[in-house]
Each structure stands twice: as structure tokens, then as C-alpha cells.
Coordinates of C-alpha atoms and ligand atoms in Angstrom, one line a residue:
M27 CA -6.2 23.7 24.4
G28 CA -3.7 21.1 23.5
D29 CA -3.1 18.7 26.3
S30 CA -5.2 15.6 25.5
G31 CA -8.6 15.4 24.0
S32 CA -9.3 19.1 24.1
Y33 CA -9.2 19.9 20.4
R34 CA -12.6 21.1 19.0
F35 CA -13.2 18.5 16.3
S36 CA -16.6 18.6 14.5
K37 CA -19.5 16.5 15.9
R38 CA -19.7 14.7 12.6
L39 CA -16.5 12.8 13.5
S40 CA -18.5 10.8 16.0
H41 CA -20.4 9.2 13.0
V42 CA -17.2 7.8 11.4
P43 CA -16.5 4.2 12.3
A44 CA -13.2 3.4 14.1
S45 CA -10.7 2.2 11.7
F46 CA -8.1 -0.5 12.4
L47 CA -6.8 -0.5 8.9
G48 CA -3.6 1.4 9.9
E49 CA -2.9 -1.3 12.5
L50 CA -3.8 -4.0 10.0
F51 CA -1.4 -2.8 7.3
R52 CA 1.4 -2.2 9.8
V53 CA 1.1 -5.7 11.2
S54 CA 0.7 -7.4 7.8
S55 CA 3.7 -5.7 6.3
Q56 CA 6.1 -7.2 8.9
P57 CA 8.9 -9.1 7.3
G58 CA 8.1 -12.8 6.8
V59 CA 4.3 -12.2 6.8
I60 CA 2.5 -13.2 3.5
S61 CA -0.2 -10.6 3.3
L62 CA -3.5 -11.7 1.8
A63 CA -5.1 -8.8 3.7
G64 CA -4.5 -5.8 1.6
G65 CA -6.0 -4.6 -1.7
L66 CA -3.1 -3.7 -3.9
P67 CA -2.8 -4.5 -7.6
D68 CA 0.4 -6.4 -8.5
A69 CA 3.2 -3.9 -9.0
E70 CA 4.8 -6.3 -11.5
R71 CA 2.0 -5.5 -13.9
F72 CA 2.8 -1.8 -14.0
D73 CA 4.3 -0.8 -17.3
V74 CA 7.0 1.4 -15.8
E75 CA 8.9 1.7 -19.1
G76 CA 5.8 2.6 -21.2
I77 CA 4.6 5.2 -18.6
K78 CA 8.1 6.7 -18.4
N79 CA 8.2 7.1 -22.2
A80 CA 4.9 8.8 -22.2
A81 CA 6.1 11.2 -19.5
V82 CA 9.3 12.0 -21.4
E83 CA 7.1 12.9 -24.5
I84 CA 4.8 15.1 -22.4
F85 CA 7.7 17.0 -20.8
A86 CA 9.4 17.4 -24.2
Q87 CA 6.3 18.5 -26.2
E88 CA 3.8 20.0 -23.7
G89 CA 5.7 20.6 -20.5
K90 CA 4.5 24.1 -19.8
T91 CA 0.8 23.1 -20.3
A92 CA 1.2 20.0 -18.1
L93 CA 2.7 22.0 -15.2
Q94 CA 0.0 24.8 -15.3
Y95 CA -3.4 25.0 -13.6
T96 CA -6.3 23.7 -15.6
T97 CA -10.1 23.4 -15.6
T98 CA -12.0 21.4 -12.9
D99 CA -13.6 18.9 -15.3
G100 CA -10.3 17.4 -16.4
Y101 CA -8.2 16.9 -19.5
L102 CA -10.6 16.7 -22.5
P103 CA -8.6 14.1 -24.5
L104 CA -8.7 11.8 -21.5
R105 CA -12.5 12.3 -21.1
T106 CA -13.0 11.6 -24.8
Y107 CA -10.9 8.4 -24.5
I108 CA -13.1 7.3 -21.6
A109 CA -16.3 8.1 -23.5
Q110 CA -15.1 6.2 -26.6
R111 CA -14.1 3.2 -24.4
Y112 CA -17.7 3.1 -23.1
R113 CA -18.8 2.9 -26.7
S114 CA -16.4 0.3 -27.9
R115 CA -16.5 -2.0 -24.8
L116 CA -20.1 -1.7 -23.7
G117 CA -22.0 0.0 -26.6
L118 CA -23.0 2.9 -24.4
N119 CA -23.2 6.5 -25.6
A120 CA -21.3 8.7 -23.2
D121 CA -20.8 12.4 -23.8
P122 CA -17.4 13.6 -22.6
N123 CA -19.1 16.6 -21.1
D124 CA -20.9 14.3 -18.7
I125 CA -17.6 12.8 -17.6
Q126 CA -15.3 14.4 -15.1
I127 CA -11.8 13.3 -14.0
V128 CA -11.2 12.8 -10.3
N129 CA -8.2 12.1 -8.0
G130 CA -9.0 8.3 -8.0
S131 CA -12.6 7.1 -7.9
Q132 CA -12.5 7.3 -4.1
Q133 CA -12.9 11.0 -4.4
C134 CA -16.3 10.5 -6.0
L135 CA -17.5 8.8 -2.8
D136 CA -16.7 11.9 -0.8
L137 CA -17.9 14.5 -3.3
L138 CA -21.2 12.7 -4.2
A139 CA -22.0 12.3 -0.5
K140 CA -21.2 16.0 0.0
I141 CA -23.7 17.1 -2.7
L142 CA -26.4 14.5 -2.0
I143 CA -26.6 13.6 1.7
N144 CA -28.3 15.6 4.4
P145 CA -27.7 14.4 8.0
G146 CA -30.3 11.7 8.7
D147 CA -30.9 10.8 5.1
H148 CA -31.0 7.1 4.3
V149 CA -28.3 5.6 2.2
L150 CA -28.4 2.0 1.0
M151 CA -25.4 -0.2 0.3
E152 CA -24.5 -3.9 -0.1
R153 CA -23.9 -6.2 2.9
P154 CA -20.9 -6.8 3.1
G155 CA -20.0 -3.4 1.7
Y156 CA -16.9 -1.5 0.5
L157 CA -15.2 0.0 3.6
G158 CA -14.0 3.1 1.7
A159 CA -17.6 3.9 1.0
I160 CA -18.7 3.4 4.6
E161 CA -16.0 5.7 5.8
A162 CA -16.6 8.4 3.1
F163 CA -20.3 8.5 3.5
S164 CA -20.2 8.5 7.3
Y165 CA -18.7 12.0 7.4
Y166 CA -22.1 13.3 6.0
E167 CA -24.1 11.6 8.9
P168 CA -26.5 9.5 6.9
V169 CA -28.4 6.4 8.2
I170 CA -26.6 3.6 6.3
D171 CA -28.7 0.5 5.7
S172 CA -27.5 -2.5 3.9
V173 CA -28.9 -5.2 1.6
Q174 CA -27.5 -8.7 1.8
T175 CA -25.6 -9.7 -1.3
L176 CA -25.1 -13.4 -1.8
D177 CA -23.1 -15.6 -4.2
E178 CA -26.1 -17.9 -4.6
S179 CA -28.5 -15.1 -5.7
A180 CA -25.8 -13.5 -7.8
G181 CA -26.4 -10.1 -6.3
P182 CA -28.4 -8.2 -3.6
D183 CA -31.6 -9.5 -2.1
L184 CA -34.1 -7.9 -4.4
D185 CA -37.1 -8.2 -2.1
V186 CA -35.3 -6.3 0.6
L187 CA -34.0 -3.7 -1.8
Q188 CA -37.5 -3.1 -3.1
K189 CA -38.9 -2.7 0.4
Q190 CA -36.1 -0.4 1.5
I191 CA -36.6 1.8 -1.5
V192 CA -40.3 2.2 -0.7
T193 CA -40.1 2.6 3.1
D194 CA -36.9 4.6 3.5
N195 CA -36.7 6.6 0.2
P196 CA -32.9 6.5 0.3
V197 CA -31.1 9.2 -1.4
L198 CA -28.7 6.7 -3.0
W199 CA -28.2 3.0 -3.5
Y200 CA -24.5 2.3 -3.8
G201 CA -23.5 -1.0 -5.4
I202 CA -20.5 -2.7 -7.1
P203 CA -22.1 -5.0 -9.7
N204 CA -18.7 -6.3 -11.0
S205 CA -16.5 -8.4 -8.7
Q206 CA -17.5 -6.5 -5.6
N207 CA -15.0 -5.5 -2.9
P208 CA -15.0 -7.3 -0.5
S209 CA -17.1 -10.3 -1.6
G210 CA -16.0 -10.8 -5.2
I211 CA -19.6 -11.4 -6.2
T212 CA -20.8 -10.3 -9.7
W213 CA -24.5 -9.4 -10.2
S214 CA -26.2 -11.5 -12.9
S215 CA -27.7 -9.7 -15.9
G216 CA -31.2 -10.6 -14.6
V217 CA -30.4 -8.9 -11.3
R218 CA -29.1 -5.9 -13.1
R219 CA -32.3 -5.4 -15.0
D220 CA -34.4 -6.0 -11.9
V221 CA -32.4 -3.4 -9.9
A222 CA -33.0 -1.0 -12.8
D223 CA -36.8 -1.8 -12.7
I224 CA -37.0 -1.4 -8.9
L225 CA -35.2 2.0 -9.0
D226 CA -36.9 3.4 -12.1
G227 CA -39.2 6.3 -11.2
S228 CA -38.1 6.3 -7.5
D229 CA -36.3 9.2 -5.9
T230 CA -33.2 7.1 -5.3
L231 CA -30.1 7.6 -7.4
L232 CA -28.0 4.5 -8.3
Y233 CA -24.3 4.9 -7.6
E234 CA -22.7 2.2 -9.7
D235 CA -19.0 1.8 -8.7
D236 CA -17.2 0.0 -11.5
A237 CA -13.7 -0.2 -10.1
F238 CA -13.3 -3.8 -11.3
G239 CA -15.3 -4.0 -14.6
E240 CA -12.2 -4.4 -16.7
L241 CA -10.8 -7.3 -14.6
F242 CA -13.1 -10.2 -15.6
F243 CA -10.9 -13.3 -15.8
N244 CA -12.4 -14.3 -19.2
G245 CA -12.0 -10.8 -20.5
R246 CA -15.7 -10.5 -21.3
P247 CA -17.4 -7.2 -20.2
R248 CA -20.9 -7.1 -18.6
S249 CA -23.5 -4.5 -19.2
P250 CA -23.8 -2.0 -16.4
V251 CA -27.1 -1.2 -14.8
K252 CA -26.7 2.3 -16.2
K253 CA -27.6 0.8 -19.6
W254 CA -31.2 0.4 -18.4
L255 CA -31.3 3.4 -16.0
S256 CA -29.1 6.0 -17.6
H257 CA -30.9 9.1 -16.3
Q258 CA -30.9 7.9 -12.7
T259 CA -27.4 6.4 -12.5
V260 CA -24.0 7.8 -11.5
M261 CA -21.2 5.6 -12.6
T262 CA -17.6 5.7 -11.5
G263 CA -14.5 4.1 -12.9
S264 CA -10.8 4.1 -12.3
F265 CA -7.4 3.4 -13.9
S266 CA -6.1 2.3 -10.6
K267 CA -6.7 -1.5 -11.0
T268 CA -5.7 -1.6 -14.7
I269 CA -2.8 0.9 -15.2
S270 CA -1.6 2.3 -11.9
P271 CA -3.2 3.6 -8.7
G272 CA -0.3 6.0 -8.1
L273 CA -1.4 8.2 -11.0
R274 CA -4.6 8.8 -9.0
C275 CA -6.8 9.0 -12.1
G276 CA -10.5 8.0 -12.0
W277 CA -13.7 9.4 -13.3
I278 CA -17.4 10.0 -12.8
W279 CA -20.0 9.7 -15.5
A280 CA -23.4 11.1 -14.4
P281 CA -26.5 12.9 -15.6
H282 CA -25.8 16.5 -16.5
P283 CA -27.4 18.2 -13.5
V284 CA -25.4 15.9 -11.1
I285 CA -22.2 16.6 -13.0
E286 CA -22.7 20.3 -12.7
E287 CA -23.1 20.2 -8.9
F288 CA -20.3 17.7 -8.6
N289 CA -18.0 20.0 -10.6
R290 CA -18.7 22.9 -8.2
A291 CA -18.0 20.7 -5.2
K292 CA -14.7 19.5 -6.8
Q293 CA -13.7 23.0 -7.6
A294 CA -14.2 23.9 -3.9
S295 CA -12.3 20.9 -2.8
D296 CA -9.1 20.8 -5.0
L297 CA -9.6 23.0 -8.1
H298 CA -8.7 20.1 -10.4
S299 CA -7.0 16.7 -10.4
N300 CA -3.3 16.5 -11.3
L301 CA -3.0 17.6 -14.9
L302 CA 0.5 16.1 -15.4
S303 CA -0.8 12.7 -14.4
Q304 CA -3.8 13.0 -16.7
M305 CA -1.6 14.0 -19.7
I306 CA 1.0 11.3 -19.1
L307 CA -1.8 8.7 -18.8
T308 CA -3.6 9.9 -21.9
R309 CA -0.3 9.7 -23.9
Y310 CA 0.4 6.3 -22.5
L311 CA -3.1 5.1 -23.5
E312 CA -2.7 6.4 -27.0
N313 CA 0.7 4.9 -27.5
N314 CA 0.1 1.4 -26.2
N315 CA -2.1 -1.6 -26.6
V316 CA -3.6 -1.5 -23.1
D317 CA -6.4 -4.0 -23.9
E318 CA -3.9 -6.8 -24.3
R319 CA -2.1 -5.8 -21.1
I320 CA -5.3 -5.6 -19.1
R321 CA -6.5 -9.0 -20.4
E322 CA -3.2 -10.6 -19.4
T323 CA -3.4 -9.0 -15.9
A324 CA -7.0 -10.3 -15.4
K325 CA -5.9 -13.8 -16.6
I326 CA -3.0 -13.8 -14.0
Y327 CA -5.4 -12.7 -11.2
G328 CA -7.8 -15.5 -12.3
E329 CA -5.1 -18.2 -12.0
R330 CA -4.3 -16.9 -8.5
C331 CA -8.0 -16.9 -7.5
Y332 CA -8.6 -20.4 -8.8
L333 CA -5.5 -21.7 -6.9
M334 CA -6.8 -20.1 -3.7
Q335 CA -10.3 -21.7 -4.2
E336 CA -8.7 -25.1 -4.9
I337 CA -6.6 -25.0 -1.7
I338 CA -9.7 -24.0 0.3
D339 CA -11.8 -26.8 -1.2
D340 CA -9.0 -29.4 -0.7
Q341 CA -7.3 -28.5 2.5
F342 CA -9.5 -26.3 4.7
P343 CA -11.6 -27.8 7.5
P344 CA -15.2 -28.8 6.6
G345 CA -17.6 -25.9 7.1
T346 CA -15.3 -23.4 5.3
H347 CA -17.1 -21.7 2.4
H348 CA -15.8 -19.2 -0.2
T349 CA -17.4 -17.0 -2.9
S350 CA -16.5 -17.8 -6.5
P351 CA -15.3 -14.6 -8.1
E352 CA -15.4 -14.2 -11.9
G353 CA -13.0 -11.2 -11.7
G354 CA -11.5 -8.5 -9.6
M355 CA -9.1 -8.9 -6.7
F356 CA -11.0 -10.3 -3.7
M357 CA -12.9 -13.3 -2.4
M358 CA -14.8 -13.7 0.9
V359 CA -14.5 -16.8 3.1
T360 CA -17.0 -17.9 5.8
L361 CA -15.2 -19.8 8.5
P362 CA -16.3 -23.0 10.2
S363 CA -18.8 -22.2 13.0
G364 CA -17.3 -20.9 16.2
I365 CA -14.1 -19.4 14.7
D366 CA -13.6 -15.7 15.2
S367 CA -11.9 -13.8 12.3
M368 CA -10.0 -11.5 14.7
E369 CA -8.5 -14.5 16.5
L370 CA -7.6 -15.9 13.1
F371 CA -6.0 -12.6 12.1
R372 CA -3.9 -12.4 15.3
K373 CA -2.8 -16.0 15.2
G374 CA -2.3 -15.8 11.5
V375 CA 0.2 -12.9 11.8
S376 CA 2.2 -14.7 14.4
N377 CA 2.4 -17.7 12.0
G378 CA 3.4 -15.6 8.9
V379 CA 0.1 -15.0 7.1
A380 CA -2.3 -12.0 7.3
V381 CA -6.0 -11.9 6.3
M382 CA -8.6 -9.1 6.5
P383 CA -11.2 -9.8 9.2
G384 CA -14.7 -9.3 7.6
F385 CA -16.6 -7.5 10.4
P386 CA -15.7 -3.9 9.3
F387 CA -17.6 -4.5 6.0
Y388 CA -20.8 -5.2 7.9
I389 CA -22.2 -1.7 8.7
D390 CA -25.0 -3.0 10.8
G391 CA -23.2 -5.8 12.7
G392 CA -22.2 -9.4 12.0
G393 CA -19.5 -10.8 9.7
S394 CA -17.2 -11.8 12.6
D395 CA -17.0 -15.3 11.0
T396 CA -15.8 -14.0 7.7
I397 CA -12.5 -12.9 6.2
R398 CA -11.6 -11.2 2.9
L399 CA -8.7 -12.6 0.9
N400 CA -6.8 -10.7 -1.8
F401 CA -5.4 -12.6 -4.7
S402 CA -3.9 -9.8 -6.8
A403 CA -0.9 -8.7 -4.8
V404 CA 1.1 -11.9 -4.4
G405 CA 2.1 -14.6 -6.9
L406 CA 1.2 -18.3 -7.0
E407 CA 4.0 -19.6 -4.8
Q408 CA 3.2 -17.1 -2.0
I409 CA -0.5 -17.9 -2.3
S410 CA 0.3 -21.6 -1.9
E411 CA 2.5 -21.0 1.1
G412 CA 0.2 -18.4 2.7
M413 CA -2.9 -20.6 2.3
E414 CA -1.0 -23.6 3.7
R415 CA -0.1 -21.5 6.8
L416 CA -3.7 -20.3 7.1
S417 CA -5.1 -23.8 6.9
Q418 CA -2.8 -24.9 9.7
V419 CA -3.7 -21.9 11.9
L420 CA -7.4 -22.6 11.3
R421 CA -7.1 -26.2 12.4
T422 CA -5.6 -25.0 15.7
L423 CA -8.7 -22.9 16.3
L424 CA -11.2 -25.6 15.8
Ligands
PLP30 C1 -14.9 -0.7 -4.9 C2 -13.9 0.4 -4.9 N1 -14.2 1.6 -5.3 C3 -13.3 2.6 -5.3 C4 -12.0 2.4 -4.9 C5 -11.1 3.6 -5.0 O1 -10.1 3.4 -5.9 P1 -9.3 4.6 -6.6 O2 -9.5 5.8 -5.8 O3 -7.9 4.2 -6.6 O4 -9.9 4.7 -8.0 C6 -11.6 1.1 -4.5 C7 -10.2 0.9 -4.1 O5 -9.8 -0.2 -3.7 C8 -12.6 0.1 -4.5 O6 -12.2 -1.2 -4.1

């Protein structure tokens, strides 16, 4: 053993799609390259001082507790805060006992897949879909099918969804109704009710990923599908996009039997999430007006998004189309016919702008004429400059 290719990796690795994200991030972080390819929140929006003050208080007052092991379900004051926020923002009754803290909501994708998916089970997701979900689910060897999500229909194709639920009996239907990653599309309230109706009474669990629900540009929250399908919905959320991803604090809110199994799987995986992070975050949330800060962040992202759209509409070659996000951090662009996104990526990088080619988001093929653009990580000036460069590169490819 040891030379090359002789390590005994598990067979399940062959189900995991090849990732070129490492390469993408290496290339796009070269000096002089404006990256619209990544997915980072703007570090200028982190309240470093406020979080530092919360940490100082925790160390001074509860240091020994914060540095000790704790229970798997997570810090109760933080779970209570999340439950109360569901009540105040969305009018939903959440029991803190049905909420569990995780190491970033990405962990839910892995652990839910672990407790729900048998090899060969069908899993449904949106097309295009979140790459992190495709990768996390793949380790459990499901058949992943996708349902086209379009800006024009404000959500997934409901006829296809209905058909897939009946014919394939998927174990879960994973969706991101608020400002989806990668498309930026938000499901209309009609679509949300229809999705709830279609799933109600079936054997399929809804996995409602709400990573971006607090980032609507106009600050107005939308009712989650869980409102109409509570017993059959697992909902996840995160402080990554609103407070800081480095704290690695997210959560799951699920029906009690699901939470119990999830808890056992999490215990086996990591015993519990970082208690120090949870306590600092809770203290920070108690001491500060986070609503105002989040509203301001969303507004700033909105300005950046609108500028990007304006430049595409005014300067990009005819045949370029973009989605029209109402929030979040991403939009999807369809390129004029015949232009390949990989070629645009390569040529873009050598001309100082990086974009994310769209094809990895399409689990069952296609998408090579699409790119994802991020509008949270860089400011207005860099967006202007980056989009100008992109427009010029595009024209050379026509
Ligand atoms: C749709 C979606 N879900 C989940 C995550 C995971 O985020 P985190 O683990 O930081 O909560 C991300 C990160 O970008 C995301 O875009």
C-alpha cells in the first residue's frame, strides 16, 4: 500500500462528483482578479468589536462553563432565542426542544442524509441546485433527481414535482425557497402553498434550507413552507450570512422523531458544536440590535445586486439573461447562445475577473451556458470594474 492509487477508499466515494472548487478558489484569489465567483458574505459587515465585547464578557463571567463539554442539542439560551425569533419574525410556534444547534447548517445536509437515505433511494432537489447539498447527499449513494426552478414561474415546476413525488416516492425534497443558491430565485407564496399541498400526506419529507431568509433587500420576511406543512418539514437556518460564518453556528428545527434521530447521529459525529462560539454568539445577540445591522447588510447587498443587473441590461451582448433576486447573495446568468461558461471562466481570469461556471449545479447535466455571480463579497466599485471586464471578455467570445 502507499505508492499511487492503492489506498482502500470506500466504494461510496465513486458516487461523489468531482469538485473543481479548490481550483476555482485558488485561481480566483490571484492578485488583481476581481472574484464574483465565491460565496462569502462581506467581511466589512462583521461586527468585530461587538463580538469581541461579548467574548470578553463570557470569559470573565462564565469561562469555565464555556470551555467545558456540553450536551449534543446545543446551548439552551441560543435555542430559545431562535425559537422566539421564529415567533416574532414569522409568527411560527417553535419549541426550543425541537431545535438543535449545528456546526453551520452545512452539517445538517450530511447528518440528515445519514439518517434518512439508503443507497438507491430517490432524493429530489432544485435544478440548478446547491452544490454543497449535491456533495453532502452523494456520500449516501442516493439517486438524485432535479426539478427545474425558473424565475418566470417563481419556483420549481410543480407538475414535474407532483409527478416525481408519485412515481419515485423520494425520501426527501430539498429546496431553498428564499433567494436560492445558485439562482437567486424566491418561491412565490402561491408556489409555497402548492408545494405544501403536493407533499402533504406523501412519504416525502420537505427539507427547507433557509440560509438566506433574513437577507431580503426590502427587509420583509416570507412565510416558509413549514407554516403549512409543519409535521413533514425539516427547516434549517444559519447565523453565517447574517452575523459570521467563522462562528460555525447554524440550526435545525424538525418534528420531534426526526430531531431525536438527528441528535444521536450528531452525538456520534462530533458530540456537540463549539460551546464557546454558541455562548459568545448568544451574548452578542442579547447585547446588540442585530435586526438593524441585518437590514442594513441586506440593503447593501441589494444595491450591489441592482448595479450588476443594470450593467448586464445596458452593456452585455444581446441574448444574455439574468435572474432578478429579491435577496440573498447570488444571481444566475444565461449566456448568449454558443458561449461556454468554462471558456468564459478561463478567459475571465486571465483578464482579471472570475465567475462561477454553472454546470456543477446541474446534477443531471446541462447548464454549461450559465454562470453564477456573487454580489455580497465585493463593493460597488469592484462590481462595476469586474462587470466591465466580464462584458469585454464576453464580446471576444461571440
Ligand atoms: C443554501 C445553503 N445552505 C447551507 C449553506 C451552509 O452554510 P453554513 O454551514 O455556513 O450555515 C450554504 C452556504 O453557502 C448555502 O448556500
